[in-house]
mmCIF file with all atom_site columns, C-alpha atoms and ligand atoms in Angstrom:
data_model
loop_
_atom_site.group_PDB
_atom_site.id
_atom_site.type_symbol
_atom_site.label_atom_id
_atom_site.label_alt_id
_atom_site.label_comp_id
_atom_site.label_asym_id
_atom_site.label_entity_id
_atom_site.label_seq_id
_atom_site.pdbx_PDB_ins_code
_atom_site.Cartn_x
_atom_site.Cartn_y
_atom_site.Cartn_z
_atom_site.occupancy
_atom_site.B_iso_or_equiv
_atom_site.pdbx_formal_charge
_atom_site.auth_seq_id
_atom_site.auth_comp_id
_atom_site.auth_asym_id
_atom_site.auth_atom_id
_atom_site.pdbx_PDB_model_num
ATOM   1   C  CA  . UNK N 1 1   ? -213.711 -30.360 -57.497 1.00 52.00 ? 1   UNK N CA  1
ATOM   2   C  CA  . UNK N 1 2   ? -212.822 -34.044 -55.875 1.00 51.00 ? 2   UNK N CA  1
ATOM   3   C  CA  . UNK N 1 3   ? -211.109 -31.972 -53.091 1.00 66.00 ? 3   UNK N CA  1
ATOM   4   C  CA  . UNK N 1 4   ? -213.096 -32.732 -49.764 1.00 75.00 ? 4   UNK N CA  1
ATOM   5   C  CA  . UNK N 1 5   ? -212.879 -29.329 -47.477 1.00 83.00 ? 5   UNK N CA  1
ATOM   6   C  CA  . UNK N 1 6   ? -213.256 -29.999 -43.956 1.00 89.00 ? 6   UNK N CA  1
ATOM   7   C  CA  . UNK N 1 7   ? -214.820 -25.794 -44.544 1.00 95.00 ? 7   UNK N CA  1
ATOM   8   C  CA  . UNK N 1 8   ? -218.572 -25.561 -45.293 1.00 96.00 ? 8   UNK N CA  1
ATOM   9   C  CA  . UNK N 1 9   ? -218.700 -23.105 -48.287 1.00 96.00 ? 9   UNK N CA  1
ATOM   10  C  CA  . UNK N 1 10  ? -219.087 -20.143 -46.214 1.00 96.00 ? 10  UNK N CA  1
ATOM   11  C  CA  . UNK N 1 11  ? -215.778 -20.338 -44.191 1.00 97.00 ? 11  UNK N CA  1
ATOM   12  C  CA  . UNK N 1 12  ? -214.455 -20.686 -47.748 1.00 96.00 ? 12  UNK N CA  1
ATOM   13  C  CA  . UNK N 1 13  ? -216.215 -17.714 -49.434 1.00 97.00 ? 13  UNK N CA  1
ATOM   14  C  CA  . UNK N 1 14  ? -215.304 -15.510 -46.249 1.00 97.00 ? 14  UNK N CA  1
ATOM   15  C  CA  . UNK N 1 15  ? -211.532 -16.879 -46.109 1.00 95.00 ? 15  UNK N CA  1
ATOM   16  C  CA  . UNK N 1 16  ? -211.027 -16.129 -49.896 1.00 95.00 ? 16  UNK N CA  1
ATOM   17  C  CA  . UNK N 1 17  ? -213.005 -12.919 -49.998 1.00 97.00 ? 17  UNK N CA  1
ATOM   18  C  CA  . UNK N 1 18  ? -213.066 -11.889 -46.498 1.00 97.00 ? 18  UNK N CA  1
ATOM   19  C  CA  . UNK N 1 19  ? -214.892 -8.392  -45.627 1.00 97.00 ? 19  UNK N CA  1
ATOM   20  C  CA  . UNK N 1 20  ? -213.890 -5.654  -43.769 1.00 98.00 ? 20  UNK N CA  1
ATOM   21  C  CA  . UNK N 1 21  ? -210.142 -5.679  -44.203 1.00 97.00 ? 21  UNK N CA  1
ATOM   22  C  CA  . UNK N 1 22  ? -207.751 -2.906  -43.087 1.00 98.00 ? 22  UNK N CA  1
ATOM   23  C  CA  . UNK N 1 23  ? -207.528 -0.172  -40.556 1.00 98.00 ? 23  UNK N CA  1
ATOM   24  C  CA  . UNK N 1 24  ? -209.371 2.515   -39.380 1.00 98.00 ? 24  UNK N CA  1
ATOM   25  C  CA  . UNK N 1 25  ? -206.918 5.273   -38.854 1.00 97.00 ? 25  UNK N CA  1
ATOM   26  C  CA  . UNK N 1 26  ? -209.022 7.098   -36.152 1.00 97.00 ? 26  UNK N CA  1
ATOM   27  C  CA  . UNK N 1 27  ? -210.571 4.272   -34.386 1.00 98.00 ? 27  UNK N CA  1
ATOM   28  C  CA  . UNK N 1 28  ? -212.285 4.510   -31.417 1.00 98.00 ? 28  UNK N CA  1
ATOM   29  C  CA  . UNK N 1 29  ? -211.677 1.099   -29.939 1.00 98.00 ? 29  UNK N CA  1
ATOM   30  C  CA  . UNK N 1 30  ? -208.477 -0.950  -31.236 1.00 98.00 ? 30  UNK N CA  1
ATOM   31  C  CA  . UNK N 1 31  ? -207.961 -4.674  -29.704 1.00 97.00 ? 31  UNK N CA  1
ATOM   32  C  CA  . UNK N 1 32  ? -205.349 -6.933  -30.255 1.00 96.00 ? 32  UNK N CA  1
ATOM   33  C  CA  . UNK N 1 33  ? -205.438 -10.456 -29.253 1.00 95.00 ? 33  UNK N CA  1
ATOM   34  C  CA  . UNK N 1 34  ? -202.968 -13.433 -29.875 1.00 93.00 ? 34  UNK N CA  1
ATOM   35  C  CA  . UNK N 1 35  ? -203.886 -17.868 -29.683 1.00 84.00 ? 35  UNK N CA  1
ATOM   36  C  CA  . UNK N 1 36  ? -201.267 -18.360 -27.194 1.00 76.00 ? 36  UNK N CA  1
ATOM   37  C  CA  . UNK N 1 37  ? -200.708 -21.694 -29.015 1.00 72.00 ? 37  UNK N CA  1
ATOM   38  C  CA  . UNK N 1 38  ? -200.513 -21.071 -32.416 1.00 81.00 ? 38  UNK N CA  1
ATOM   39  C  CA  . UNK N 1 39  ? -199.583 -17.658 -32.658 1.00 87.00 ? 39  UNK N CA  1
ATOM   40  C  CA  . UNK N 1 40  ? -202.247 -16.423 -34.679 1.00 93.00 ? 40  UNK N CA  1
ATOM   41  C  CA  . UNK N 1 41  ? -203.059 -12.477 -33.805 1.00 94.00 ? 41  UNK N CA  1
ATOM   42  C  CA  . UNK N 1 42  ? -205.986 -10.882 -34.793 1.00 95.00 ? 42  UNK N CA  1
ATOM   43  C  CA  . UNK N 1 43  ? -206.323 -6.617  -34.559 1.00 97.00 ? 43  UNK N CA  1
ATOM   44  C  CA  . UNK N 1 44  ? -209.641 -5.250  -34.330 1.00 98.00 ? 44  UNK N CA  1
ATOM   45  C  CA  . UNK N 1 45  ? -210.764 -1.602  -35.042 1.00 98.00 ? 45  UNK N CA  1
ATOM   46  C  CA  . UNK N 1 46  ? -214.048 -0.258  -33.964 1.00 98.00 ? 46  UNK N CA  1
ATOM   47  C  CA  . UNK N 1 47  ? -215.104 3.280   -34.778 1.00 98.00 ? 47  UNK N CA  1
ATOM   48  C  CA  . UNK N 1 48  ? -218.701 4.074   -32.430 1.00 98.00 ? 48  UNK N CA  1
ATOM   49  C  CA  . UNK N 1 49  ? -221.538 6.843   -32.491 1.00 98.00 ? 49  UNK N CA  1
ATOM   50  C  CA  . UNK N 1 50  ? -224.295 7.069   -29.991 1.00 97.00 ? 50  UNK N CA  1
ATOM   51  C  CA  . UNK N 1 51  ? -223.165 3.555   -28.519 1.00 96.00 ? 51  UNK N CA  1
ATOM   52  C  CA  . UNK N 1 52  ? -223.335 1.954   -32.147 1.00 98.00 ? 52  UNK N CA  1
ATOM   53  C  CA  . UNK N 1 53  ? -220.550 0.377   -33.974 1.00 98.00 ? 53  UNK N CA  1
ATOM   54  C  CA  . UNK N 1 54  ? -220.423 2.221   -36.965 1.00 98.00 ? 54  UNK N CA  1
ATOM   55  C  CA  . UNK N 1 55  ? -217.707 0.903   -38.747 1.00 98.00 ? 55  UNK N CA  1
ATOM   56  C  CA  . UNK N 1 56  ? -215.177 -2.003  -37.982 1.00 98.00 ? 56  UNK N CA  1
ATOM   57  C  CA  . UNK N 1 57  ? -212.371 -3.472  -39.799 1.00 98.00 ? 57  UNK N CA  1
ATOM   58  C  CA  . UNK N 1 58  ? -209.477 -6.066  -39.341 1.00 98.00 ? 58  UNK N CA  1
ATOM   59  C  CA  . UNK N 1 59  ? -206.219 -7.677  -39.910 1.00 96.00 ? 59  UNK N CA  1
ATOM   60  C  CA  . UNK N 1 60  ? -205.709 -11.257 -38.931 1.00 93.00 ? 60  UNK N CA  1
ATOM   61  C  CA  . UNK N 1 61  ? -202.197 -13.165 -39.515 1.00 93.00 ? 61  UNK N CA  1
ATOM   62  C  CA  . UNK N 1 62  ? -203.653 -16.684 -38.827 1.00 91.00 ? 62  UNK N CA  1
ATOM   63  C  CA  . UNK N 1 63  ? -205.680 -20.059 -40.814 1.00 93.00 ? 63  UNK N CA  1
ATOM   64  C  CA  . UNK N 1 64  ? -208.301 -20.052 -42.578 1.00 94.00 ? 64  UNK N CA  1
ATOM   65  C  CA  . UNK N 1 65  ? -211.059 -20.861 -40.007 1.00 94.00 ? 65  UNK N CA  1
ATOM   66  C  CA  . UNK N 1 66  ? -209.584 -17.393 -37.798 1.00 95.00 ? 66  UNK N CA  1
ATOM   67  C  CA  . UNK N 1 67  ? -209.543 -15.608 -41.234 1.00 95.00 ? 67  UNK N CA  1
ATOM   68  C  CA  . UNK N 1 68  ? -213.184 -16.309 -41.655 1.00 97.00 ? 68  UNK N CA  1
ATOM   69  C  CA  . UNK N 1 69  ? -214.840 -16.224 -38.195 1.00 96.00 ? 69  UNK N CA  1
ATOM   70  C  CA  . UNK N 1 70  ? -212.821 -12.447 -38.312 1.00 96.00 ? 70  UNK N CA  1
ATOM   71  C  CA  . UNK N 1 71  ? -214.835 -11.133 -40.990 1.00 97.00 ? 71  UNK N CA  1
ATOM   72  C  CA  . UNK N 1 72  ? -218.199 -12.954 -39.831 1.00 98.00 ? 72  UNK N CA  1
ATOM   73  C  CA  . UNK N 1 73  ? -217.831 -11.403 -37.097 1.00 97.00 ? 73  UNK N CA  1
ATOM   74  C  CA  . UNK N 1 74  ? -217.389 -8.188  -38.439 1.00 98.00 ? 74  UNK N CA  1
ATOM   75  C  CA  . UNK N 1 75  ? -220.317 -8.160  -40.313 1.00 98.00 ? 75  UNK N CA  1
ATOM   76  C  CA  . UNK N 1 76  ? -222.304 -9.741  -37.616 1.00 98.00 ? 76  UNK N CA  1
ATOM   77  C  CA  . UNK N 1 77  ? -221.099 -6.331  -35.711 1.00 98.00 ? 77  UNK N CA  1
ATOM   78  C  CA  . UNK N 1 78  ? -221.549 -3.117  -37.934 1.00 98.00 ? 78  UNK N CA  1
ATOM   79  C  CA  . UNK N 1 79  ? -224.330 -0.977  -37.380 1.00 98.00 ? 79  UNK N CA  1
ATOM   80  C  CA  . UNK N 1 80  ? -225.062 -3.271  -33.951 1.00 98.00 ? 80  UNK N CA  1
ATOM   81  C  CA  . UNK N 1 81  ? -225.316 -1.112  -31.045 1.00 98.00 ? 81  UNK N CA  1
ATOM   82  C  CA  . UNK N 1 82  ? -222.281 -2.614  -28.455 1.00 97.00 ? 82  UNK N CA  1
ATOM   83  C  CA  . UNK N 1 83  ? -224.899 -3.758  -26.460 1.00 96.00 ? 83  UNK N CA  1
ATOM   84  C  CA  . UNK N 1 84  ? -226.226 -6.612  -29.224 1.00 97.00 ? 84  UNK N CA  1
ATOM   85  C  CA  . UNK N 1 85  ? -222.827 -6.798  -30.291 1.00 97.00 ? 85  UNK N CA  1
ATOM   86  C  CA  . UNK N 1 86  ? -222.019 -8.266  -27.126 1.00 96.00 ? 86  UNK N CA  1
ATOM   87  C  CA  . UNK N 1 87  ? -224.278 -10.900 -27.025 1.00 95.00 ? 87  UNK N CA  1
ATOM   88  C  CA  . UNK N 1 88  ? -222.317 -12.177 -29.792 1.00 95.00 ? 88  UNK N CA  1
ATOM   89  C  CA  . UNK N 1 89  ? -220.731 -15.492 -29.109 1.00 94.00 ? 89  UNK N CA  1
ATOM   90  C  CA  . UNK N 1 90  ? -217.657 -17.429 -31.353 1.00 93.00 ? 90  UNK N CA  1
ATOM   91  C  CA  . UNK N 1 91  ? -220.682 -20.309 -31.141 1.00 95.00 ? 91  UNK N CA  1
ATOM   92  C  CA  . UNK N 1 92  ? -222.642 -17.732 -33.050 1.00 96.00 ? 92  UNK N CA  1
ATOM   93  C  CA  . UNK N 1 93  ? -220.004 -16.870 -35.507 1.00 96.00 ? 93  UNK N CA  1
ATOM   94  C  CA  . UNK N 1 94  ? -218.950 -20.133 -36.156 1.00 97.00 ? 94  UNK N CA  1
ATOM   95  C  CA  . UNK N 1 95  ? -222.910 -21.136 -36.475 1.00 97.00 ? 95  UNK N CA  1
ATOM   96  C  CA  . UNK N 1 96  ? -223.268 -18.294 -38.699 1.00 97.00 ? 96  UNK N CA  1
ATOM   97  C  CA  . UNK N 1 97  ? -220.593 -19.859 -40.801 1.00 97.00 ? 97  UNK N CA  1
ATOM   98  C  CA  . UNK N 1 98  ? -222.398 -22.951 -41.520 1.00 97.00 ? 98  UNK N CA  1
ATOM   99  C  CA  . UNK N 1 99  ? -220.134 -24.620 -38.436 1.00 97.00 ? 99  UNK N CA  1
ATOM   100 C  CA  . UNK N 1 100 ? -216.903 -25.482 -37.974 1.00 96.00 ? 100 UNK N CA  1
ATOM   101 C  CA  . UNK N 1 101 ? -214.606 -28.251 -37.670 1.00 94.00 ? 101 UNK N CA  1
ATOM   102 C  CA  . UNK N 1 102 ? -214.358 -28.738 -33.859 1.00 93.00 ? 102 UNK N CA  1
ATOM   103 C  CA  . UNK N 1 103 ? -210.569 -28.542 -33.688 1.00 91.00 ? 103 UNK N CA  1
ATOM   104 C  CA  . UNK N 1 104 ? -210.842 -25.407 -35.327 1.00 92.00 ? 104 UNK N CA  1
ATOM   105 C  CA  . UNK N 1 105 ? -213.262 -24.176 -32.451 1.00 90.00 ? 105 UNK N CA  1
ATOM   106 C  CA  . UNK N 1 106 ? -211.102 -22.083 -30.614 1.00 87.00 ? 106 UNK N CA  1
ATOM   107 C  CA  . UNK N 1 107 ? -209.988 -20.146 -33.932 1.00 90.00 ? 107 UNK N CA  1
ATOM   108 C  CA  . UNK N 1 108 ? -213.752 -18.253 -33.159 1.00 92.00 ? 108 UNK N CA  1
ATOM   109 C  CA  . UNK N 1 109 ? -212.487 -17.329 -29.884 1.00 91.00 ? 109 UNK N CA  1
ATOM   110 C  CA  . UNK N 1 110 ? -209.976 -14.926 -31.739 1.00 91.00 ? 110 UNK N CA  1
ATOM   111 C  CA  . UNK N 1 111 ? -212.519 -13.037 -33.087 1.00 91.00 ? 111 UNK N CA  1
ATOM   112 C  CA  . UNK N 1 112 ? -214.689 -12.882 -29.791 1.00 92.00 ? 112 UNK N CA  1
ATOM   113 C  CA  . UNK N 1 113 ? -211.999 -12.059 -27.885 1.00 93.00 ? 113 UNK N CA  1
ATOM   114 C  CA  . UNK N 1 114 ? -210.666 -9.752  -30.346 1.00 95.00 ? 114 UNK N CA  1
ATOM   115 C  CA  . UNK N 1 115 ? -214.178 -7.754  -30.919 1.00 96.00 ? 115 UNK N CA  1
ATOM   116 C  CA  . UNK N 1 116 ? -214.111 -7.160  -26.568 1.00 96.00 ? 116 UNK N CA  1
ATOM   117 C  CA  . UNK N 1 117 ? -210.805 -6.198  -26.319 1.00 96.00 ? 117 UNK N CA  1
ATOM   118 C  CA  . UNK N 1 118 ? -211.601 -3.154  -29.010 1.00 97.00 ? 118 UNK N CA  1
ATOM   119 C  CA  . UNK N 1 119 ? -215.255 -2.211  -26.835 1.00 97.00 ? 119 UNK N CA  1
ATOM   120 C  CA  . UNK N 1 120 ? -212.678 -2.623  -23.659 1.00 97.00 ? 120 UNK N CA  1
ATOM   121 C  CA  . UNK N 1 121 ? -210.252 0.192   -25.472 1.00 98.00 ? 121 UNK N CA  1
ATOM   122 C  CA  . UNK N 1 122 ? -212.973 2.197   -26.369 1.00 98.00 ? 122 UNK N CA  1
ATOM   123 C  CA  . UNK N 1 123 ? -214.747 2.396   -22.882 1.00 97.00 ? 123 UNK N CA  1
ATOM   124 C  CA  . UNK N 1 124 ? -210.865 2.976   -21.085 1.00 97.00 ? 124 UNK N CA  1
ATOM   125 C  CA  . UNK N 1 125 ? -210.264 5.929   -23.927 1.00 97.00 ? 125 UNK N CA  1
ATOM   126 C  CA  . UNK N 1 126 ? -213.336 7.176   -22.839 1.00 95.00 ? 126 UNK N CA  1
ATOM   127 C  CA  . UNK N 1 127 ? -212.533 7.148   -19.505 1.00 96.00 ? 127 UNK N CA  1
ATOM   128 C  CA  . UNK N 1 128 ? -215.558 5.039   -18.833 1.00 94.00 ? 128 UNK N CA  1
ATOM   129 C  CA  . UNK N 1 129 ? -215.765 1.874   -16.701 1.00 93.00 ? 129 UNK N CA  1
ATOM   130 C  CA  . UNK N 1 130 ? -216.344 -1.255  -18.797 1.00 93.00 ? 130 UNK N CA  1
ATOM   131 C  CA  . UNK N 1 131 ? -219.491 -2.578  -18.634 1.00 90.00 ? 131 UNK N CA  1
ATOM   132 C  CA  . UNK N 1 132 ? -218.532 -6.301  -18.652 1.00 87.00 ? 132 UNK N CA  1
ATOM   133 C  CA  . UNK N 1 133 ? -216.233 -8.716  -17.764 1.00 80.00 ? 133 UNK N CA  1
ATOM   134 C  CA  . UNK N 1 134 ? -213.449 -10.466 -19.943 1.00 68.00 ? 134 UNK N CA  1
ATOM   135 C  CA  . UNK N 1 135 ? -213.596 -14.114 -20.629 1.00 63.00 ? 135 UNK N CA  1
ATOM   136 C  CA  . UNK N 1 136 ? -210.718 -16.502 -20.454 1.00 53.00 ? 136 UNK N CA  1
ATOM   137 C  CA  . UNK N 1 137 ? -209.648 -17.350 -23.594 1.00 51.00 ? 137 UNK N CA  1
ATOM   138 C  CA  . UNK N 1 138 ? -209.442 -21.428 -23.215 1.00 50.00 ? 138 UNK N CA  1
ATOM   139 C  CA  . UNK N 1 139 ? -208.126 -23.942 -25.213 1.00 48.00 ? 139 UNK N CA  1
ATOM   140 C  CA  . UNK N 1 140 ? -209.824 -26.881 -22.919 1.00 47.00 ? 140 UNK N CA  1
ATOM   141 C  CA  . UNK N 1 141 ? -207.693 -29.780 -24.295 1.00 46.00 ? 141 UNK N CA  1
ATOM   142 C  CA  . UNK N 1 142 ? -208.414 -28.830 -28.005 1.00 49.00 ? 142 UNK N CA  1
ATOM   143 C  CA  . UNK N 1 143 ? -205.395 -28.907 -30.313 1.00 46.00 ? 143 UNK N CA  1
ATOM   144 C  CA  . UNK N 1 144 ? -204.469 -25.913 -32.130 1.00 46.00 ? 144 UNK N CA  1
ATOM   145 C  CA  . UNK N 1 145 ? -203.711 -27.503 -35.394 1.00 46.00 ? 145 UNK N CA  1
HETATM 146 FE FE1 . LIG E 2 .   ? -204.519 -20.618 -34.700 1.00 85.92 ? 1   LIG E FE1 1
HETATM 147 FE FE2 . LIG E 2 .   ? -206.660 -21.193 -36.049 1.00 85.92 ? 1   LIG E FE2 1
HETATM 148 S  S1  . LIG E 2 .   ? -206.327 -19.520 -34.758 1.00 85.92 ? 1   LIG E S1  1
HETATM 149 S  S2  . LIG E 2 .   ? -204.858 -22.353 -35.940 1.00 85.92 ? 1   LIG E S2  1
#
């Protein structure tokens, strides 16, 4: 093991076992979101009771440090109700991943992003208003390597 990761062993673990994989045929809340820059795309299913996410899973076509913060953040997520689950930050994620390189910051944002744009489905399929307001996603000068 002379191989020096720029990945603490948690992005590693989550990127080569990550959870929550897949689809949820009869989701509730389904949000796509793409890294204008790199491409990467990361789809989001949410499937909610009583206001609680009760399941979630994902598919993510992107590096490793999008791959990981993904599946952090779905099991930051399940069993949350939406309200805690959207306090939850990509600083949070990432944080909860033992860090992250800081040009592979904005890789969290996928998964951020990615978890509001489901809870934004979910409230429009309900016909509901969305209770909060989207971020920009922003690169600010980092490099999408
Ligand atoms: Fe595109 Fe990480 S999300 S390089």
């Amino acid at each position: 093991m002379a191989e020096q990761s720029p990945y603490s062993e948690k992005v590693m673990d989550h990127f080569m076992h990550p959870r929550n994989t897949g689809e949820i045929p009869d989701a509730d809340g389904i949000g796509t979101v793409g890294n204008a820059i790199c491409g990467d795309v990361m789809k989001m299913f949410l499937k909610i009771e009583n206001d609680v996410i009760v399941d979630v899973k994902f598919k993510t076509f992107g590096c490793a440090a999008a791959l990981a913060t993904s599946s952090m953040v779905t099991e930051m997520v399940k069993g949350k109700p939406i309200s805690e689950a959207l306090k939850i930050t990509n600083k949070a994620v990432a944080e909860a991943l033992g860090g992250l390189p800081q040009v592979k910051m904005h890789c969290s944002v996928l998964a951020e992003e990615a978890l509001r744009s489901a809870l934004k489905d979910y409230y429009t399929k309900q016909g509901k208003p969305v209770p909060f307001e989207s971020k920009e996603h922003k690169h600010e000068g980092e490099t999408c390597l």
